[in-house]
């Protein structure tokens, strides 16, 4: 069982920065690849970023490349999403997710999900 809790969401000014955190229960994070997804009202949940269990491999959606950075600290059982230069289009509920094995870009391949944290980018 893996429990995930996101934090760090809120209101951010366009062009500013924000860091989301996802804390996992126990010491199980190190055995899981992690992903960040987001869902805007009326839209499908979409992939944002993913990271391998060791942190050596990362993937990003084209829409966030060069602006967002995913990282992890397994000692703290925490995954981060650093959001730099956010845009209005980045406004969404952000979810972290965990799965065994390699990271995936598909939301239905993740087994555990956090409750989500709202990110609102003001213009």
Short mmCIF file of N, CA and C in Angstrom, two decimals:
data_model
loop_
_atom_site.label_atom_id
_atom_site.label_comp_id
_atom_site.label_asym_id
_atom_site.label_seq_id
_atom_site.Cartn_x
_atom_site.Cartn_y
_atom_site.Cartn_z
N UNK A 1 0.83 -1.18 0.00
CA UNK A 1 0.00 0.00 0.00
C UNK A 1 0.88 1.25 0.00
N UNK A 2 0.53 2.16 -0.87
CA UNK A 2 1.23 3.42 -0.97
C UNK A 2 0.22 4.54 -0.81
N UNK A 3 0.50 5.44 0.09
CA UNK A 3 -0.35 6.61 0.27
C UNK A 3 0.44 7.85 -0.11
N UNK A 4 -0.18 8.69 -0.90
CA UNK A 4 0.47 9.88 -1.41
C UNK A 4 -0.31 11.12 -1.02
N UNK A 5 0.41 12.14 -0.61
CA UNK A 5 -0.21 13.39 -0.23
C UNK A 5 0.53 14.54 -0.89
N UNK A 6 -0.18 15.28 -1.74
CA UNK A 6 0.40 16.44 -2.40
C UNK A 6 0.26 17.67 -1.53
N UNK A 7 1.17 18.58 -1.72
CA UNK A 7 1.09 19.86 -1.04
C UNK A 7 1.85 20.89 -1.87
N UNK A 8 1.67 22.14 -1.52
CA UNK A 8 2.40 23.20 -2.19
C UNK A 8 1.62 23.95 -3.24
N UNK A 9 0.41 23.49 -3.53
CA UNK A 9 -0.39 24.17 -4.52
C UNK A 9 -0.91 25.49 -3.98
N UNK A 10 -1.46 26.27 -4.88
CA UNK A 10 -2.00 27.55 -4.49
C UNK A 10 -1.99 28.50 -5.65
N UNK A 11 -2.04 29.76 -5.32
CA UNK A 11 -2.05 30.81 -6.33
C UNK A 11 -0.63 31.27 -6.61
N UNK A 12 -0.29 31.33 -7.88
CA UNK A 12 1.02 31.80 -8.28
C UNK A 12 0.87 32.76 -9.44
N UNK A 13 1.70 33.75 -9.44
CA UNK A 13 1.66 34.73 -10.52
C UNK A 13 2.33 34.16 -11.76
N UNK A 14 1.75 34.46 -12.90
CA UNK A 14 2.36 34.04 -14.15
C UNK A 14 3.80 34.53 -14.22
N UNK A 15 4.70 33.64 -14.57
CA UNK A 15 6.10 33.99 -14.63
C UNK A 15 6.84 33.80 -13.33
N UNK A 16 6.12 33.46 -12.27
CA UNK A 16 6.73 33.21 -10.98
C UNK A 16 7.21 31.78 -10.87
N UNK A 17 7.13 31.23 -9.67
CA UNK A 17 7.54 29.85 -9.48
C UNK A 17 6.76 29.24 -8.34
N UNK A 18 6.69 27.93 -8.37
CA UNK A 18 5.97 27.19 -7.35
C UNK A 18 6.55 25.79 -7.29
N UNK A 19 6.63 25.23 -6.12
CA UNK A 19 7.11 23.86 -5.98
C UNK A 19 6.07 23.00 -5.30
N UNK A 20 5.66 21.96 -5.99
CA UNK A 20 4.74 21.00 -5.44
C UNK A 20 5.51 19.85 -4.81
N UNK A 21 4.97 19.31 -3.74
CA UNK A 21 5.59 18.18 -3.08
C UNK A 21 4.59 17.04 -3.01
N UNK A 22 5.11 15.85 -3.04
CA UNK A 22 4.29 14.65 -2.89
C UNK A 22 4.99 13.74 -1.91
N UNK A 23 4.40 13.58 -0.75
CA UNK A 23 4.99 12.76 0.29
C UNK A 23 4.34 11.38 0.29
N UNK A 24 5.16 10.36 0.31
CA UNK A 24 4.69 8.98 0.32
C UNK A 24 4.82 8.39 1.71
N UNK A 25 3.94 7.49 2.02
CA UNK A 25 3.97 6.83 3.32
C UNK A 25 5.14 5.88 3.43
N UNK A 26 5.66 5.76 4.63
CA UNK A 26 6.73 4.82 4.90
C UNK A 26 7.96 5.04 4.06
N UNK A 27 8.58 3.94 3.68
CA UNK A 27 9.79 3.97 2.86
C UNK A 27 9.55 3.30 1.51
N UNK A 28 8.31 3.31 1.07
CA UNK A 28 7.95 2.62 -0.16
C UNK A 28 8.25 3.42 -1.43
N UNK A 29 8.52 4.68 -1.30
CA UNK A 29 8.71 5.52 -2.47
C UNK A 29 9.86 5.04 -3.35
N UNK A 30 10.91 4.55 -2.75
CA UNK A 30 12.10 4.16 -3.50
C UNK A 30 11.86 3.02 -4.47
N UNK A 31 10.82 2.25 -4.27
CA UNK A 31 10.52 1.12 -5.13
C UNK A 31 9.55 1.46 -6.25
N UNK A 32 9.15 2.71 -6.33
CA UNK A 32 8.14 3.12 -7.30
C UNK A 32 8.62 4.23 -8.21
N UNK A 33 8.24 4.10 -9.47
CA UNK A 33 8.35 5.23 -10.36
C UNK A 33 7.21 6.19 -10.03
N UNK A 34 7.44 7.46 -10.24
CA UNK A 34 6.46 8.46 -9.86
C UNK A 34 6.11 9.34 -11.05
N UNK A 35 4.91 9.83 -11.03
CA UNK A 35 4.48 10.73 -12.08
C UNK A 35 3.65 11.87 -11.54
N UNK A 36 3.64 12.95 -12.27
CA UNK A 36 2.75 14.07 -12.01
C UNK A 36 1.79 14.21 -13.18
N UNK A 37 0.53 14.37 -12.85
CA UNK A 37 -0.51 14.59 -13.84
C UNK A 37 -1.33 15.80 -13.42
N UNK A 38 -2.07 16.33 -14.35
CA UNK A 38 -2.93 17.46 -14.01
C UNK A 38 -4.24 17.36 -14.77
N UNK A 39 -5.24 17.98 -14.20
CA UNK A 39 -6.56 17.96 -14.82
C UNK A 39 -7.22 19.32 -14.65
N UNK A 40 -7.52 19.93 -15.76
CA UNK A 40 -8.24 21.19 -15.78
C UNK A 40 -9.73 20.90 -15.93
N UNK A 41 -10.58 21.82 -15.50
CA UNK A 41 -12.02 21.61 -15.61
C UNK A 41 -12.45 21.26 -17.03
N UNK A 42 -13.24 20.21 -17.15
CA UNK A 42 -13.76 19.81 -18.45
C UNK A 42 -12.76 19.13 -19.36
N UNK A 43 -11.58 18.82 -18.85
CA UNK A 43 -10.56 18.19 -19.68
C UNK A 43 -10.10 16.87 -19.08
N UNK A 44 -9.49 16.07 -19.92
CA UNK A 44 -8.94 14.80 -19.47
C UNK A 44 -7.71 15.03 -18.61
N UNK A 45 -7.46 14.10 -17.73
CA UNK A 45 -6.24 14.16 -16.95
C UNK A 45 -5.06 13.93 -17.89
N UNK A 46 -4.06 14.78 -17.81
CA UNK A 46 -2.95 14.69 -18.73
C UNK A 46 -1.62 14.54 -18.01
N UNK A 47 -0.71 13.92 -18.70
CA UNK A 47 0.63 13.69 -18.19
C UNK A 47 1.41 14.99 -18.11
N UNK A 48 2.18 15.13 -17.05
CA UNK A 48 3.04 16.29 -16.87
C UNK A 48 4.50 15.88 -16.84
N UNK A 49 4.84 14.98 -15.93
CA UNK A 49 6.23 14.56 -15.77
C UNK A 49 6.28 13.23 -15.06
N UNK A 50 7.38 12.52 -15.23
CA UNK A 50 7.57 11.24 -14.55
C UNK A 50 9.04 11.05 -14.25
N UNK A 51 9.31 10.22 -13.26
CA UNK A 51 10.68 9.98 -12.84
C UNK A 51 10.84 8.54 -12.40
N UNK A 52 11.99 7.97 -12.74
CA UNK A 52 12.26 6.60 -12.36
C UNK A 52 12.51 6.49 -10.86
N UNK A 53 12.52 5.28 -10.37
CA UNK A 53 12.64 5.09 -8.93
C UNK A 53 13.97 5.59 -8.37
N UNK A 54 15.01 5.57 -9.18
CA UNK A 54 16.31 6.07 -8.74
C UNK A 54 16.47 7.56 -8.98
N UNK A 55 15.59 8.13 -9.78
CA UNK A 55 15.68 9.54 -10.10
C UNK A 55 16.57 9.86 -11.28
N UNK A 56 17.12 8.85 -11.92
CA UNK A 56 18.07 9.08 -13.01
C UNK A 56 17.40 9.30 -14.36
N UNK A 57 16.15 8.91 -14.49
CA UNK A 57 15.44 9.06 -15.76
C UNK A 57 14.20 9.90 -15.53
N UNK A 58 14.02 10.89 -16.36
CA UNK A 58 12.85 11.75 -16.26
C UNK A 58 12.19 11.93 -17.62
N UNK A 59 10.90 12.22 -17.60
CA UNK A 59 10.13 12.47 -18.80
C UNK A 59 9.25 13.69 -18.55
N UNK A 60 9.02 14.44 -19.61
CA UNK A 60 8.20 15.63 -19.50
C UNK A 60 7.26 15.74 -20.69
N UNK A 61 6.08 16.26 -20.41
CA UNK A 61 5.18 16.62 -21.49
C UNK A 61 5.79 17.78 -22.26
N UNK A 62 5.54 17.82 -23.55
CA UNK A 62 6.09 18.89 -24.37
C UNK A 62 5.67 20.27 -23.85
N UNK A 63 4.49 20.34 -23.30
CA UNK A 63 3.96 21.61 -22.85
C UNK A 63 4.70 22.20 -21.65
N UNK A 64 5.45 21.37 -20.93
CA UNK A 64 6.14 21.87 -19.74
C UNK A 64 7.65 21.75 -19.82
N UNK A 65 8.16 21.19 -20.88
CA UNK A 65 9.61 21.04 -21.02
C UNK A 65 10.30 22.39 -20.95
N UNK A 66 11.37 22.42 -20.18
CA UNK A 66 12.12 23.64 -20.02
C UNK A 66 11.59 24.55 -18.94
N UNK A 67 10.40 24.25 -18.41
CA UNK A 67 9.81 25.07 -17.37
C UNK A 67 9.62 24.32 -16.06
N UNK A 68 9.25 23.06 -16.15
CA UNK A 68 9.00 22.25 -14.96
C UNK A 68 10.14 21.25 -14.78
N UNK A 69 10.42 20.93 -13.53
CA UNK A 69 11.43 19.94 -13.21
C UNK A 69 10.90 18.98 -12.16
N UNK A 70 10.98 17.70 -12.46
CA UNK A 70 10.59 16.70 -11.48
C UNK A 70 11.85 16.16 -10.82
N UNK A 71 11.77 15.93 -9.54
CA UNK A 71 12.89 15.39 -8.79
C UNK A 71 12.36 14.57 -7.63
N UNK A 72 13.24 13.83 -7.01
CA UNK A 72 12.81 13.04 -5.87
C UNK A 72 13.91 12.93 -4.85
N UNK A 73 13.51 12.76 -3.63
CA UNK A 73 14.42 12.55 -2.52
C UNK A 73 13.90 11.32 -1.80
N UNK A 74 14.45 10.18 -2.14
CA UNK A 74 13.94 8.94 -1.57
C UNK A 74 14.16 8.85 -0.06
N UNK A 75 15.20 9.50 0.43
CA UNK A 75 15.44 9.50 1.87
C UNK A 75 14.31 10.18 2.61
N UNK A 76 13.67 11.14 1.94
CA UNK A 76 12.54 11.85 2.53
C UNK A 76 11.21 11.34 2.01
N UNK A 77 11.25 10.33 1.16
CA UNK A 77 10.04 9.76 0.55
C UNK A 77 9.18 10.85 -0.08
N UNK A 78 9.83 11.72 -0.82
CA UNK A 78 9.14 12.86 -1.39
C UNK A 78 9.54 13.08 -2.84
N UNK A 79 8.56 13.40 -3.65
CA UNK A 79 8.76 13.77 -5.04
C UNK A 79 8.34 15.22 -5.21
N UNK A 80 9.06 15.94 -6.02
CA UNK A 80 8.80 17.36 -6.22
C UNK A 80 8.50 17.67 -7.67
N UNK A 81 7.75 18.72 -7.85
CA UNK A 81 7.56 19.29 -9.17
C UNK A 81 7.82 20.78 -9.06
N UNK A 82 8.96 21.19 -9.57
CA UNK A 82 9.31 22.60 -9.58
C UNK A 82 8.70 23.24 -10.81
N UNK A 83 7.86 24.21 -10.60
CA UNK A 83 7.18 24.88 -11.68
C UNK A 83 7.75 26.29 -11.83
N UNK A 84 8.50 26.49 -12.87
CA UNK A 84 9.04 27.80 -13.16
C UNK A 84 8.31 28.41 -14.35
N UNK A 85 8.17 29.70 -14.31
CA UNK A 85 7.48 30.44 -15.37
C UNK A 85 6.13 29.83 -15.72
N UNK A 86 5.30 29.58 -14.72
CA UNK A 86 3.99 29.00 -15.03
C UNK A 86 3.14 29.95 -15.85
N UNK A 87 2.29 29.35 -16.65
CA UNK A 87 1.38 30.09 -17.50
C UNK A 87 -0.05 29.83 -17.08
N UNK A 88 -0.95 30.65 -17.56
CA UNK A 88 -2.36 30.47 -17.23
C UNK A 88 -2.85 29.08 -17.61
N UNK A 89 -2.33 28.54 -18.69
CA UNK A 89 -2.73 27.22 -19.16
C UNK A 89 -2.27 26.10 -18.23
N UNK A 90 -1.41 26.43 -17.27
CA UNK A 90 -0.96 25.43 -16.30
C UNK A 90 -1.92 25.29 -15.13
N UNK A 91 -2.93 26.13 -15.08
CA UNK A 91 -3.93 26.06 -14.02
C UNK A 91 -4.66 24.73 -14.09
N UNK A 92 -4.63 24.00 -12.99
CA UNK A 92 -5.25 22.68 -12.95
C UNK A 92 -5.09 22.11 -11.55
N UNK A 93 -5.74 20.99 -11.33
CA UNK A 93 -5.47 20.20 -10.14
C UNK A 93 -4.33 19.26 -10.48
N UNK A 94 -3.29 19.27 -9.69
CA UNK A 94 -2.12 18.45 -9.94
C UNK A 94 -2.12 17.24 -9.01
N UNK A 95 -1.88 16.09 -9.60
CA UNK A 95 -1.87 14.83 -8.88
C UNK A 95 -0.52 14.16 -9.01
N UNK A 96 -0.05 13.57 -7.93
CA UNK A 96 1.10 12.69 -8.04
C UNK A 96 0.60 11.26 -8.02
N UNK A 97 1.37 10.39 -8.64
CA UNK A 97 0.97 9.00 -8.77
C UNK A 97 2.19 8.10 -8.69
N UNK A 98 1.97 6.86 -8.29
CA UNK A 98 3.05 5.90 -8.14
C UNK A 98 2.70 4.60 -8.85
N UNK A 99 3.72 3.95 -9.36
CA UNK A 99 3.56 2.64 -9.97
C UNK A 99 4.85 1.86 -9.82
N UNK A 100 4.74 0.56 -9.87
CA UNK A 100 5.92 -0.30 -9.83
C UNK A 100 6.61 -0.28 -11.18
N UNK A 101 7.90 -0.48 -11.17
CA UNK A 101 8.64 -0.57 -12.40
C UNK A 101 9.02 0.77 -12.99
N UNK A 102 9.00 0.82 -14.31
CA UNK A 102 9.43 2.01 -15.03
C UNK A 102 8.37 3.09 -15.04
N UNK A 103 8.78 4.32 -15.20
CA UNK A 103 7.79 5.40 -15.28
C UNK A 103 6.96 5.27 -16.54
N UNK A 104 5.75 5.75 -16.47
CA UNK A 104 4.82 5.70 -17.58
C UNK A 104 4.24 7.08 -17.81
N UNK A 105 3.83 7.32 -19.06
CA UNK A 105 3.19 8.57 -19.41
C UNK A 105 1.67 8.44 -19.43
N UNK A 106 1.16 7.27 -19.09
CA UNK A 106 -0.27 7.01 -19.14
C UNK A 106 -0.84 6.92 -17.74
N UNK A 107 -1.88 7.69 -17.49
CA UNK A 107 -2.43 7.74 -16.15
C UNK A 107 -3.03 6.43 -15.70
N UNK A 108 -3.55 5.63 -16.62
CA UNK A 108 -4.19 4.38 -16.22
C UNK A 108 -3.18 3.29 -15.89
N UNK A 109 -1.90 3.58 -15.99
CA UNK A 109 -0.88 2.62 -15.64
C UNK A 109 -0.30 2.87 -14.24
N UNK A 110 -0.83 3.85 -13.57
CA UNK A 110 -0.41 4.13 -12.20
C UNK A 110 -1.39 3.54 -11.21
N UNK A 111 -0.86 3.04 -10.14
CA UNK A 111 -1.67 2.30 -9.18
C UNK A 111 -2.13 3.12 -7.99
N UNK A 112 -1.38 4.12 -7.64
CA UNK A 112 -1.70 4.93 -6.46
C UNK A 112 -1.70 6.40 -6.81
N UNK A 113 -2.64 7.11 -6.22
CA UNK A 113 -2.82 8.52 -6.50
C UNK A 113 -3.01 9.33 -5.23
N UNK A 114 -2.50 10.53 -5.27
CA UNK A 114 -2.76 11.46 -4.20
C UNK A 114 -4.10 12.12 -4.40
N UNK A 115 -4.46 12.98 -3.48
CA UNK A 115 -5.77 13.63 -3.53
C UNK A 115 -5.81 14.83 -4.47
N UNK A 116 -4.66 15.28 -4.88
CA UNK A 116 -4.57 16.42 -5.77
C UNK A 116 -4.39 17.73 -5.03
N UNK A 117 -3.74 18.66 -5.68
CA UNK A 117 -3.57 19.99 -5.13
C UNK A 117 -3.81 21.01 -6.24
N UNK A 118 -4.58 22.02 -5.92
CA UNK A 118 -4.96 23.01 -6.91
C UNK A 118 -3.84 24.00 -7.15
N UNK A 119 -3.54 24.22 -8.41
CA UNK A 119 -2.60 25.25 -8.81
C UNK A 119 -3.34 26.24 -9.70
N UNK A 120 -3.33 27.48 -9.31
CA UNK A 120 -3.98 28.52 -10.08
C UNK A 120 -2.95 29.57 -10.46
N UNK A 121 -2.81 29.80 -11.73
CA UNK A 121 -1.85 30.78 -12.23
C UNK A 121 -2.60 32.04 -12.60
N UNK A 122 -2.27 33.11 -11.95
CA UNK A 122 -2.92 34.38 -12.20
C UNK A 122 -2.19 35.15 -13.28
N UNK A 123 -2.96 35.85 -14.08
CA UNK A 123 -2.38 36.63 -15.17
C UNK A 123 -2.28 38.10 -14.80
#
